[in-house]
Amino acid sequence: MTIAIYPGTFDPITNGHIDIATRASSLFEHLIVAVYDRPLKNLLFSTMERVSMAGEALKELPNVTVQAYSGLTVRFARSVGARVIVRGLRALSDFELEFQMALTNRKLAPEIDTVCLITSQEYTFLSSSVIKEIAMVGGCVDAMVPQHVARALKEKFHSLGSEAGSKVQIVSLRD
Ligand code: ADP
């Protein structure tokens, strides 16, 4: 049985991520969407929130599970018996980083291969950071994320706003 992991930050999961996970789920017997708990970037949602939103978004796919992980991606892949790391490519700008990561991971774990799936055309422009920026200023993200994620974004920015008012600095949401 070929197990694949689809690692990422998923802060939050978008329709672009769902498209990649759905397509990967038809290529591999078991796909684990692996939510990295502490990336080197600012997060809006906690690990639990990101796992729960991804789980809800992918619940119709019987061979897909969602799990949080920390530390090296290849170490996590080995721990679950995965031989494949799935990543998504939107544009040429994604390629350089993915290429570098794939080669690094190959050096660390030669038995694990990276498979990059090309985004579907309608999701080329979609990223979690763009969605957060739109939601932060009250824009509508309904066509870009599942309903429960749109709701969570609204609630999150509402609570951040009312918690700390103008003191909240949500300036570096870019991924
Ligand atoms: P990371 O911090 O590891 O880049 P992300 O959650 O931003 O985590 O993305 C996880 C993976 O999904 C990456 O390979 C990214 O290129 C891919 N991805 C993100 N958005 C899209 C999209 N709209 N279409 C295809 N792939 C995407």
PDB file of C-alpha atoms and ligand atoms in Angstrom:
ATOM      1  CA  MET A   1       0.000   0.000   0.000  1.00  0.00           C
ATOM      2  CA  THR A   2       1.438   3.399  -0.960  1.00  0.00           C
ATOM      3  CA  ILE A   3       1.007   5.957   1.768  1.00  0.00           C
ATOM      4  CA  ALA A   4       1.579   9.621   0.906  1.00  0.00           C
ATOM      5  CA  ILE A   5       1.717  12.680   3.088  1.00  0.00           C
ATOM      6  CA  TYR A   6       0.664  16.162   1.995  1.00  0.00           C
ATOM      7  CA  PRO A   7       2.492  18.446   4.395  1.00  0.00           C
ATOM      8  CA  GLY A   8       1.850  22.141   4.817  1.00  0.00           C
ATOM      9  CA  THR A   9       0.832  24.918   7.127  1.00  0.00           C
ATOM     10  CA  PHE A  10      -2.841  25.025   6.081  1.00  0.00           C
ATOM     11  CA  ASP A  11      -3.441  28.339   7.849  1.00  0.00           C
ATOM     12  CA  PRO A  12      -6.232  27.917   6.853  1.00  0.00           C
ATOM     13  CA  ILE A  13      -7.003  25.173   4.322  1.00  0.00           C
ATOM     14  CA  THR A  14      -8.217  26.624   0.992  1.00  0.00           C
ATOM     15  CA  ASN A  15     -10.038  25.271  -2.051  1.00  0.00           C
ATOM     16  CA  GLY A  16      -6.614  25.033  -3.719  1.00  0.00           C
ATOM     17  CA  HIS A  17      -5.337  22.700  -0.976  1.00  0.00           C
ATOM     18  CA  ILE A  18      -8.564  20.675  -1.144  1.00  0.00           C
ATOM     19  CA  ASP A  19      -8.139  20.254  -4.895  1.00  0.00           C
ATOM     20  CA  ILE A  20      -4.579  18.934  -4.452  1.00  0.00           C
ATOM     21  CA  ALA A  21      -5.638  16.597  -1.601  1.00  0.00           C
ATOM     22  CA  THR A  22      -8.591  15.289  -3.615  1.00  0.00           C
ATOM     23  CA  ARG A  23      -6.460  14.553  -6.653  1.00  0.00           C
ATOM     24  CA  ALA A  24      -3.690  12.991  -4.557  1.00  0.00           C
ATOM     25  CA  SER A  25      -6.245  10.797  -2.791  1.00  0.00           C
ATOM     26  CA  SER A  26      -7.031   9.146  -6.108  1.00  0.00           C
ATOM     27  CA  LEU A  27      -3.354   8.439  -6.768  1.00  0.00           C
ATOM     28  CA  PHE A  28      -2.408   6.886  -3.420  1.00  0.00           C
ATOM     29  CA  GLU A  29      -4.097   4.370  -1.192  1.00  0.00           C
ATOM     30  CA  HIS A  30      -3.812   6.505   1.913  1.00  0.00           C
ATOM     31  CA  LEU A  31      -3.128  10.232   2.060  1.00  0.00           C
ATOM     32  CA  ILE A  32      -2.224  11.938   5.300  1.00  0.00           C
ATOM     33  CA  VAL A  33      -2.679  15.690   5.251  1.00  0.00           C
ATOM     34  CA  ALA A  34       0.107  16.656   7.624  1.00  0.00           C
ATOM     35  CA  VAL A  35      -0.319  19.955   9.417  1.00  0.00           C
ATOM     36  CA  TYR A  36       3.033  21.404  10.430  1.00  0.00           C
ATOM     37  CA  ASP A  37       2.684  22.748  13.933  1.00  0.00           C
ATOM     38  CA  ARG A  38       5.404  25.389  14.087  1.00  0.00           C
ATOM     39  CA  PRO A  39       6.391  26.864  10.731  1.00  0.00           C
ATOM     40  CA  LEU A  40       8.782  29.802  10.513  1.00  0.00           C
ATOM     41  CA  LYS A  41       5.935  32.128   9.747  1.00  0.00           C
ATOM     42  CA  ASN A  42       3.226  33.870  11.679  1.00  0.00           C
ATOM     43  CA  LEU A  43       0.128  31.806  12.154  1.00  0.00           C
ATOM     44  CA  LEU A  44      -3.433  32.987  12.464  1.00  0.00           C
ATOM     45  CA  PHE A  45      -4.890  29.672  13.659  1.00  0.00           C
ATOM     46  CA  SER A  46      -3.645  27.238  16.291  1.00  0.00           C
ATOM     47  CA  THR A  47      -2.524  23.757  15.296  1.00  0.00           C
ATOM     48  CA  MET A  48      -5.764  22.294  16.649  1.00  0.00           C
ATOM     49  CA  GLU A  49      -7.864  24.767  14.697  1.00  0.00           C
ATOM     50  CA  ARG A  50      -5.939  24.081  11.470  1.00  0.00           C
ATOM     51  CA  VAL A  51      -6.254  20.305  11.911  1.00  0.00           C
ATOM     52  CA  SER A  52      -9.936  20.545  12.692  1.00  0.00           C
ATOM     53  CA  MET A  53     -10.724  22.807   9.698  1.00  0.00           C
ATOM     54  CA  ALA A  54      -8.770  20.519   7.343  1.00  0.00           C
ATOM     55  CA  GLY A  55     -10.492  17.432   8.783  1.00  0.00           C
ATOM     56  CA  GLU A  56     -13.924  18.947   8.235  1.00  0.00           C
ATOM     57  CA  ALA A  57     -13.002  20.031   4.686  1.00  0.00           C
ATOM     58  CA  LEU A  58     -11.769  16.561   3.712  1.00  0.00           C
ATOM     59  CA  LYS A  59     -14.232  14.384   5.613  1.00  0.00           C
ATOM     60  CA  GLU A  60     -15.871  13.054   2.436  1.00  0.00           C
ATOM     61  CA  LEU A  61     -12.608  11.465   1.272  1.00  0.00           C
ATOM     62  CA  PRO A  62     -12.449   8.019   2.889  1.00  0.00           C
ATOM     63  CA  ASN A  63      -8.726   7.427   2.397  1.00  0.00           C
ATOM     64  CA  VAL A  64      -7.631  10.825   3.692  1.00  0.00           C
ATOM     65  CA  THR A  65      -6.741  11.564   7.300  1.00  0.00           C
ATOM     66  CA  VAL A  66      -5.409  14.727   8.906  1.00  0.00           C
ATOM     67  CA  GLN A  67      -2.645  14.758  11.470  1.00  0.00           C
ATOM     68  CA  ALA A  68      -0.451  17.393  13.111  1.00  0.00           C
ATOM     69  CA  TYR A  69       3.299  16.930  13.166  1.00  0.00           C
ATOM     70  CA  SER A  70       6.397  18.691  14.359  1.00  0.00           C
ATOM     71  CA  GLY A  71      10.044  18.425  13.425  1.00  0.00           C
ATOM     72  CA  LEU A  72      11.406  17.132  10.158  1.00  0.00           C
ATOM     73  CA  THR A  73       8.846  16.311   7.473  1.00  0.00           C
ATOM     74  CA  VAL A  74      10.804  13.245   6.322  1.00  0.00           C
ATOM     75  CA  ARG A  75      10.946  11.971   9.882  1.00  0.00           C
ATOM     76  CA  PHE A  76       7.180  12.264  10.097  1.00  0.00           C
ATOM     77  CA  ALA A  77       6.834  10.560   6.702  1.00  0.00           C
ATOM     78  CA  ARG A  78       8.966   7.649   7.893  1.00  0.00           C
ATOM     79  CA  SER A  79       7.050   7.376  11.158  1.00  0.00           C
ATOM     80  CA  VAL A  80       3.793   6.792   9.268  1.00  0.00           C
ATOM     81  CA  GLY A  81       5.350   4.562   6.609  1.00  0.00           C
ATOM     82  CA  ALA A  82       4.923   7.089   3.777  1.00  0.00           C
ATOM     83  CA  ARG A  83       7.051   6.834   0.653  1.00  0.00           C
ATOM     84  CA  VAL A  84       5.704   9.938  -1.039  1.00  0.00           C
ATOM     85  CA  ILE A  85       5.513  13.625  -0.152  1.00  0.00           C
ATOM     86  CA  VAL A  86       2.850  15.492  -2.129  1.00  0.00           C
ATOM     87  CA  ARG A  87       3.191  19.216  -2.780  1.00  0.00           C
ATOM     88  CA  GLY A  88       1.252  21.643  -4.950  1.00  0.00           C
ATOM     89  CA  LEU A  89       2.681  23.965  -7.574  1.00  0.00           C
ATOM     90  CA  ARG A  90       0.886  27.165  -8.488  1.00  0.00           C
ATOM     91  CA  ALA A  91       3.425  29.150 -10.445  1.00  0.00           C
ATOM     92  CA  LEU A  92       7.042  29.217 -11.424  1.00  0.00           C
ATOM     93  CA  SER A  93       7.708  31.121  -8.208  1.00  0.00           C
ATOM     94  CA  ASP A  94       6.646  28.046  -6.179  1.00  0.00           C
ATOM     95  CA  PHE A  95       8.957  25.827  -8.189  1.00  0.00           C
ATOM     96  CA  GLU A  96      12.281  27.062  -6.871  1.00  0.00           C
ATOM     97  CA  LEU A  97      11.377  26.507  -3.229  1.00  0.00           C
ATOM     98  CA  GLU A  98       9.699  23.158  -3.880  1.00  0.00           C
ATOM     99  CA  PHE A  99      12.699  22.019  -5.937  1.00  0.00           C
ATOM    100  CA  GLN A 100      15.083  22.955  -3.141  1.00  0.00           C
ATOM    101  CA  MET A 101      12.908  21.283  -0.502  1.00  0.00           C
ATOM    102  CA  ALA A 102      12.519  18.123  -2.574  1.00  0.00           C
ATOM    103  CA  LEU A 103      16.276  17.821  -3.080  1.00  0.00           C
ATOM    104  CA  THR A 104      16.955  18.459   0.606  1.00  0.00           C
ATOM    105  CA  ASN A 105      14.392  15.865   1.624  1.00  0.00           C
ATOM    106  CA  ARG A 106      15.859  13.393  -0.862  1.00  0.00           C
ATOM    107  CA  LYS A 107      19.288  13.919   0.733  1.00  0.00           C
ATOM    108  CA  LEU A 108      17.814  13.279   4.176  1.00  0.00           C
ATOM    109  CA  ALA A 109      15.617  10.358   3.136  1.00  0.00           C
ATOM    110  CA  PRO A 110      16.512   8.865  -0.271  1.00  0.00           C
ATOM    111  CA  GLU A 111      13.673   6.333  -0.093  1.00  0.00           C
ATOM    112  CA  ILE A 112      11.017   9.078  -0.034  1.00  0.00           C
ATOM    113  CA  ASP A 113      10.005  10.799  -3.264  1.00  0.00           C
ATOM    114  CA  THR A 114       8.332  14.170  -3.723  1.00  0.00           C
ATOM    115  CA  VAL A 115       5.425  14.337  -6.146  1.00  0.00           C
ATOM    116  CA  CYS A 116       4.317  17.836  -7.180  1.00  0.00           C
ATOM    117  CA  LEU A 117       0.810  18.270  -8.537  1.00  0.00           C
ATOM    118  CA  ILE A 118       0.100  21.276 -10.707  1.00  0.00           C
ATOM    119  CA  THR A 119      -2.717  23.455  -9.449  1.00  0.00           C
ATOM    120  CA  SER A 120      -6.033  23.508 -11.278  1.00  0.00           C
ATOM    121  CA  GLN A 121      -6.279  26.714 -13.269  1.00  0.00           C
ATOM    122  CA  GLU A 122      -9.020  28.268 -11.158  1.00  0.00           C
ATOM    123  CA  TYR A 123      -6.869  28.026  -8.011  1.00  0.00           C
ATOM    124  CA  THR A 124      -3.632  29.467  -9.395  1.00  0.00           C
ATOM    125  CA  PHE A 125      -4.074  32.717  -7.497  1.00  0.00           C
ATOM    126  CA  LEU A 126      -5.221  31.121  -4.226  1.00  0.00           C
ATOM    127  CA  SER A 127      -3.043  31.156  -1.151  1.00  0.00           C
ATOM    128  CA  SER A 128      -3.808  31.153   2.549  1.00  0.00           C
ATOM    129  CA  SER A 129      -2.064  34.503   2.929  1.00  0.00           C
ATOM    130  CA  VAL A 130      -4.162  36.233   0.262  1.00  0.00           C
ATOM    131  CA  ILE A 131      -7.312  34.816   1.822  1.00  0.00           C
ATOM    132  CA  LYS A 132      -6.278  36.076   5.255  1.00  0.00           C
ATOM    133  CA  GLU A 133      -5.592  39.525   3.877  1.00  0.00           C
ATOM    134  CA  ILE A 134      -9.000  39.682   2.205  1.00  0.00           C
ATOM    135  CA  ALA A 135     -10.804  38.368   5.302  1.00  0.00           C
ATOM    136  CA  MET A 136      -8.877  40.716   7.582  1.00  0.00           C
ATOM    137  CA  VAL A 137     -10.411  43.751   5.888  1.00  0.00           C
ATOM    138  CA  GLY A 138     -13.880  42.192   5.765  1.00  0.00           C
ATOM    139  CA  GLY A 139     -13.791  40.959   2.152  1.00  0.00           C
ATOM    140  CA  CYS A 140     -15.760  37.944   0.990  1.00  0.00           C
ATOM    141  CA  VAL A 141     -13.767  34.704   0.697  1.00  0.00           C
ATOM    142  CA  ASP A 142     -16.744  32.389   0.162  1.00  0.00           C
ATOM    143  CA  ALA A 143     -15.568  31.251  -3.274  1.00  0.00           C
ATOM    144  CA  MET A 144     -12.064  30.451  -2.039  1.00  0.00           C
ATOM    145  CA  VAL A 145     -12.547  28.366   1.100  1.00  0.00           C
ATOM    146  CA  PRO A 146     -15.245  26.027   2.459  1.00  0.00           C
ATOM    147  CA  GLN A 147     -18.063  27.665   4.396  1.00  0.00           C
ATOM    148  CA  HIS A 148     -16.782  26.591   7.809  1.00  0.00           C
ATOM    149  CA  VAL A 149     -13.378  28.143   7.071  1.00  0.00           C
ATOM    150  CA  ALA A 150     -14.947  31.423   5.925  1.00  0.00           C
ATOM    151  CA  ARG A 151     -16.906  31.449   9.188  1.00  0.00           C
ATOM    152  CA  ALA A 152     -13.790  30.700  11.254  1.00  0.00           C
ATOM    153  CA  LEU A 153     -11.892  33.532   9.541  1.00  0.00           C
ATOM    154  CA  LYS A 154     -14.690  35.970  10.303  1.00  0.00           C
ATOM    155  CA  GLU A 155     -14.805  34.886  13.942  1.00  0.00           C
ATOM    156  CA  LYS A 156     -11.021  34.964  14.318  1.00  0.00           C
ATOM    157  CA  PHE A 157     -10.631  38.505  12.992  1.00  0.00           C
ATOM    158  CA  HIS A 158     -13.637  39.614  14.998  1.00  0.00           C
ATOM    159  CA  SER A 159     -12.186  38.208  18.230  1.00  0.00           C
ATOM    160  CA  LEU A 160      -8.701  39.561  17.483  1.00  0.00           C
ATOM    161  CA  GLY A 161     -10.189  42.953  16.834  1.00  0.00           C
ATOM    162  CA  SER A 162     -12.303  43.048  19.951  1.00  0.00           C
ATOM    163  CA  GLU A 163      -9.625  41.470  22.149  1.00  0.00           C
ATOM    164  CA  ALA A 164      -6.871  43.917  21.540  1.00  0.00           C
ATOM    165  CA  GLY A 165      -8.432  46.672  19.465  1.00  0.00           C
ATOM    166  CA  SER A 166      -5.937  48.790  17.643  1.00  0.00           C
ATOM    167  CA  LYS A 167      -3.028  47.178  19.476  1.00  0.00           C
ATOM    168  CA  VAL A 168      -3.323  44.069  17.349  1.00  0.00           C
ATOM    169  CA  GLN A 169      -0.711  44.059  14.638  1.00  0.00           C
ATOM    170  CA  ILE A 170      -1.729  41.676  11.928  1.00  0.00           C
ATOM    171  CA  VAL A 171       0.855  42.888   9.537  1.00  0.00           C
ATOM    172  CA  SER A 172       2.859  39.851   8.568  1.00  0.00           C
ATOM    173  CA  LEU A 173       0.413  37.223   7.517  1.00  0.00           C
ATOM    174  CA  ARG A 174       2.246  36.480   4.270  1.00  0.00           C
ATOM    175  CA  ASP A 175       3.395  32.938   3.638  1.00  0.00           C
TER     176      ASP A 175
HETATM  177  P1  ADP B   1       3.734  25.617   3.276  1.00  0.00           P
HETATM  178  O1  ADP B   1       3.962  26.569   4.385  1.00  0.00           O
HETATM  179  O2  ADP B   1       4.400  24.287   3.495  1.00  0.00           O
HETATM  180  O3  ADP B   1       4.002  26.176   1.896  1.00  0.00           O
HETATM  181  P2  ADP B   1       0.932  25.820   2.627  1.00  0.00           P
HETATM  182  O4  ADP B   1      -0.216  25.457   3.481  1.00  0.00           O
HETATM  183  O5  ADP B   1       1.082  27.267   2.246  1.00  0.00           O
HETATM  184  O6  ADP B   1       2.187  25.283   3.395  1.00  0.00           O
HETATM  185  O7  ADP B   1       0.913  24.965   1.294  1.00  0.00           O
HETATM  186  C1  ADP B   1       1.027  23.564   1.303  1.00  0.00           C
HETATM  187  C2  ADP B   1       1.258  23.078  -0.111  1.00  0.00           C
HETATM  188  O8  ADP B   1       0.105  23.342  -0.905  1.00  0.00           O
HETATM  189  C3  ADP B   1       2.432  23.757  -0.844  1.00  0.00           C
HETATM  190  O9  ADP B   1       3.065  22.795  -1.664  1.00  0.00           O
HETATM  191  C4  ADP B   1       1.759  24.811  -1.682  1.00  0.00           C
HETATM  192  O10 ADP B   1       2.530  25.139  -2.832  1.00  0.00           O
HETATM  193  C5  ADP B   1       0.478  24.076  -2.056  1.00  0.00           C
HETATM  194  N1  ADP B   1      -0.601  24.997  -2.399  1.00  0.00           N
HETATM  195  C6  ADP B   1      -1.070  26.044  -1.691  1.00  0.00           C
HETATM  196  N2  ADP B   1      -2.082  26.664  -2.332  1.00  0.00           N
HETATM  197  C7  ADP B   1      -2.246  25.988  -3.497  1.00  0.00           C
HETATM  198  C8  ADP B   1      -3.128  26.146  -4.638  1.00  0.00           C
HETATM  199  N3  ADP B   1      -3.988  27.129  -4.707  1.00  0.00           N
HETATM  200  N4  ADP B   1      -3.003  25.242  -5.648  1.00  0.00           N
HETATM  201  C9  ADP B   1      -2.081  24.258  -5.587  1.00  0.00           C
HETATM  202  N5  ADP B   1      -1.232  24.068  -4.565  1.00  0.00           N
HETATM  203  C10 ADP B   1      -1.311  24.916  -3.539  1.00  0.00           C
END
